[in-house]
Short mmCIF file of C-alpha atoms in Angstrom, two decimals:
data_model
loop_
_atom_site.label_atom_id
_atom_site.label_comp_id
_atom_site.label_asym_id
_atom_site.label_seq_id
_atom_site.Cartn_x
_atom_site.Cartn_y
_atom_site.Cartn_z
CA UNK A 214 115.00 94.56 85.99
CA UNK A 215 118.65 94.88 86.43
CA UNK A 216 118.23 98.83 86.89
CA UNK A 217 115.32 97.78 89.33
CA UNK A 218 118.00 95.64 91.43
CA UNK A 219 121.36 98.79 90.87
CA UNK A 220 118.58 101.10 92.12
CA UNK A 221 117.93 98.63 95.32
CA UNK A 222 121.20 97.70 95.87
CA UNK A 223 122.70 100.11 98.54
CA UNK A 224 119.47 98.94 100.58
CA UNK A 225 120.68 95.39 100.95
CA UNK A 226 121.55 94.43 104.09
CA UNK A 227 122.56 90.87 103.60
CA UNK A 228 124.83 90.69 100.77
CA UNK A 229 123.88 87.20 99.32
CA UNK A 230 121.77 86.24 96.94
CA UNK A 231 119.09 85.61 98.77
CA UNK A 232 118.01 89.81 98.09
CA UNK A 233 118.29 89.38 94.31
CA UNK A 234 116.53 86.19 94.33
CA UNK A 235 113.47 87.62 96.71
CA UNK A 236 113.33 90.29 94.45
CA UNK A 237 113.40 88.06 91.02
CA UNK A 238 110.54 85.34 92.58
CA UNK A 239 108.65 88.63 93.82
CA UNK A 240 108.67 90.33 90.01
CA UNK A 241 107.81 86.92 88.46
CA UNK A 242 104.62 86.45 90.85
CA UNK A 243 103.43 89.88 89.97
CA UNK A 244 104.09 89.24 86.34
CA UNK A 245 101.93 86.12 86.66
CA UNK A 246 99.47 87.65 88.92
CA UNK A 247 98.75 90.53 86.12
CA UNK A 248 98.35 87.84 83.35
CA UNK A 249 96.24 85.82 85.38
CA UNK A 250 93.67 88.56 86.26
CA UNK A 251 93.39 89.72 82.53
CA UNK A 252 90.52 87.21 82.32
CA UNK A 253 88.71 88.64 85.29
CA UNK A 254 88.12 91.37 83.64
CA UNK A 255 85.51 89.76 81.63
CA UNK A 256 83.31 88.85 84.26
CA UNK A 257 84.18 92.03 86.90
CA UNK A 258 85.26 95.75 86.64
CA UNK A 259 88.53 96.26 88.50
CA UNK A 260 87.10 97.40 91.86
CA UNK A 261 85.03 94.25 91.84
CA UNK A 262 88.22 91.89 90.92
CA UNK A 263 90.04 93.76 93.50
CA UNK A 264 87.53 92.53 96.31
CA UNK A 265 87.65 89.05 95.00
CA UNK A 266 91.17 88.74 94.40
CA UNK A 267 91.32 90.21 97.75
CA UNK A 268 89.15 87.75 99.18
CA UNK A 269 90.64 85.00 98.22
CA UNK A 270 93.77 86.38 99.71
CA UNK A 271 92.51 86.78 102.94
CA UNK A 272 91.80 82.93 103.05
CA UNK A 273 94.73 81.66 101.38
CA UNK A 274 96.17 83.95 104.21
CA UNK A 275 94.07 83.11 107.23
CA UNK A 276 96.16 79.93 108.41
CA UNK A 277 98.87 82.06 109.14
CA UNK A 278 96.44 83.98 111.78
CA UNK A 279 96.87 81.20 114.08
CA UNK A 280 100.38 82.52 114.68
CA UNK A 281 99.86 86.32 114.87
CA UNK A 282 99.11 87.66 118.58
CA UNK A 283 95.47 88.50 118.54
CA UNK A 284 95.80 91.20 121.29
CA UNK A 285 98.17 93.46 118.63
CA UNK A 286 95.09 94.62 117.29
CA UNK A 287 93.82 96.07 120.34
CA UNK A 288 96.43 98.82 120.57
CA UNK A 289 94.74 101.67 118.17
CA UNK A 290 97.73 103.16 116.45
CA UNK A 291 98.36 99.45 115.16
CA UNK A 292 94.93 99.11 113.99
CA UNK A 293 94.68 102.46 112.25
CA UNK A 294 98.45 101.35 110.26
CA UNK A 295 96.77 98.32 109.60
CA UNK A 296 93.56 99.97 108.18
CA UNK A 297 96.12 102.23 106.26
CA UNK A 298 97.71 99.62 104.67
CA UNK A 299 94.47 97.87 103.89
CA UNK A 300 92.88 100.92 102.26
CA UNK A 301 95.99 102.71 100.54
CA UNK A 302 98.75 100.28 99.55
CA UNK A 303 96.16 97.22 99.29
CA UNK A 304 92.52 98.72 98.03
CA UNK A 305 93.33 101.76 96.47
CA UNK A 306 96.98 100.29 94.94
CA UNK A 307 95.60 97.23 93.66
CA UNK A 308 92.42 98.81 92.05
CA UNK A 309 94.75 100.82 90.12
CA UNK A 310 96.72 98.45 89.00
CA UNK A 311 93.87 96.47 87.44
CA UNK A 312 92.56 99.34 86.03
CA UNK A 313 95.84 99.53 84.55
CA UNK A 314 95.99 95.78 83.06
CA UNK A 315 92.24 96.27 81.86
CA UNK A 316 93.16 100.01 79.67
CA UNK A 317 96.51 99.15 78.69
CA UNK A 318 96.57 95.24 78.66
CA UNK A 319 98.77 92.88 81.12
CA UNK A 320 102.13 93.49 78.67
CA UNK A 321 102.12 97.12 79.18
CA UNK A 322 101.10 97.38 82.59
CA UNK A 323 104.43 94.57 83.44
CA UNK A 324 106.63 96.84 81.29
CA UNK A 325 106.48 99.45 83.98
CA UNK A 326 107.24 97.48 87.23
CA UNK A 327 111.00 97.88 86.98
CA UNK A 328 109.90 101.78 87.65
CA UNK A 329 108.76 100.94 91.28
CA UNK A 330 112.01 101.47 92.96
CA UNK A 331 112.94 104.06 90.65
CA UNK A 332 109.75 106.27 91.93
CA UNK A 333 110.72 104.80 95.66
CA UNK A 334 114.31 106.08 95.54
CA UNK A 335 112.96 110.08 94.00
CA UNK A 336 110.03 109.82 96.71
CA UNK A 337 112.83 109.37 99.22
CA UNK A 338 115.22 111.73 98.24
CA UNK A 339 112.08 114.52 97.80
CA UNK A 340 110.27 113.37 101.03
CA UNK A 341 113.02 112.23 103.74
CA UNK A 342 116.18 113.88 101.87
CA UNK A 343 117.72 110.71 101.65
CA UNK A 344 120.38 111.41 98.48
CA UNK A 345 120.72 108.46 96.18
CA UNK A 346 123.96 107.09 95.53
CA UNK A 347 125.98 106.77 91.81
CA UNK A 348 124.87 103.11 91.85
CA UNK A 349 121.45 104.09 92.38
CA UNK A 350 121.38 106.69 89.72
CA UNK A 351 122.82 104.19 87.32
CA UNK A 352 120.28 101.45 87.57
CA UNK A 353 117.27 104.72 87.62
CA UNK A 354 119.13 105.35 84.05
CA UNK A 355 119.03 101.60 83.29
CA UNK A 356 115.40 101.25 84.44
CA UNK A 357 113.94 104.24 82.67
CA UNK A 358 115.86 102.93 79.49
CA UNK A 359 114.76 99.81 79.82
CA UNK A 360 110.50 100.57 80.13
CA UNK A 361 111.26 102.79 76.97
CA UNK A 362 112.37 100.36 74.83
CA UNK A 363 110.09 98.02 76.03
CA UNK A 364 107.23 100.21 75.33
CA UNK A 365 108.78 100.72 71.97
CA UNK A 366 108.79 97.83 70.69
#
C-alpha cells in the first residue's frame, strides 16, 4: 500500500491528508467487498454475482438520481461514455475480478490491488508519454515488492 500511495503521489493535488485517507477507506472497502462476495460464489457464477452485486448498487445508488440533471443523458457522446463505463470498467472489470476471488480465493486476489496504480502509471507513460517521476518509480519498486512477498508467504 505505501508503494500504491509513492506511485500516486505526484498526482495529488491537495496536499492534505484527505488524498491518503480517500485512498486508505477506498482499499479497505474493496478489501471488504472481495471477502464479502466469496460466499456468492456458492449460489452464482461470477457473471451472475456481477449482475446482482450490480443491482443492488444501482439502488443503493438511485437516491442520488434525484440530484443528477436528467437532460445530461440526452446529449449522445455522454450516453455512449456512460455506456462505456458501464460495460468496460463496471461489467467487464468487475466480472473479472470475481472470477479472480472465485480461482484464486479473496486473499490472493487483495494481494494484488496495490498493483493498480503501478499498471496506471506504465499505461500512462506507454499510452500518453507521460514519464513517471523518481518518487513514482520508488513506490512501483515498493509495490511490486510488496505483492511478492505477500504472495510468498
Amino acid at each position: 500500500v505505501a508503494g500504491a500511495y509513492l506511485t500516486l503521489e505526484p498526482y495529488l493535488a491537495v496536499r492534505s491528508y484527505l488524498g491518503p485517507l480517500l485512498a486508505a477507506l477506498a482499499t479497505l472497502s474493496w478489501a471488504v467487498y472481495t471477502v464479502s462476495v466469496r460466499g456468492v460464489y456458492r449460489l452464482y457464477s461470477p457473471v451472475e454475482a456481477v449482475a446482482w452485486i450490480s443491482l443492488f448498487g444501482l439502488a443503493a445508488m438511485s437516491p442520488a438520481a434525484a440530484a443528477s440533471k436528467p437532460g445530461t443523458l440526452a446529449d449522445p457522446l455522454v450516453l455512449a461514455l456512460v455506456a462505456y463505463v458501464a460495460a468496460v470498467p463496471g461489467a467487464l472489470a468487475y466480472a473479472a475480478w470475481n472470477v479472480a476471488v472465485q480461482k484464486a480465493g479473496p486473499r490472493r486476489s487483495a494481494a494484488v490491488l496495490p498493483l493498480m496504480p503501478v499498471l496506471t502509471t506504465l499505461l500512462s507513460y506507454l499510452l500518453l508519454g507521460e514519464a513517471p517521476t523518481a518518487t513514482q518509480l520508488i513506490g512501483m519498486a515498493v509495490a511490486v515488492a510488496g505483492v511478492y512477498v505477500s504472495a510468498r508467504s
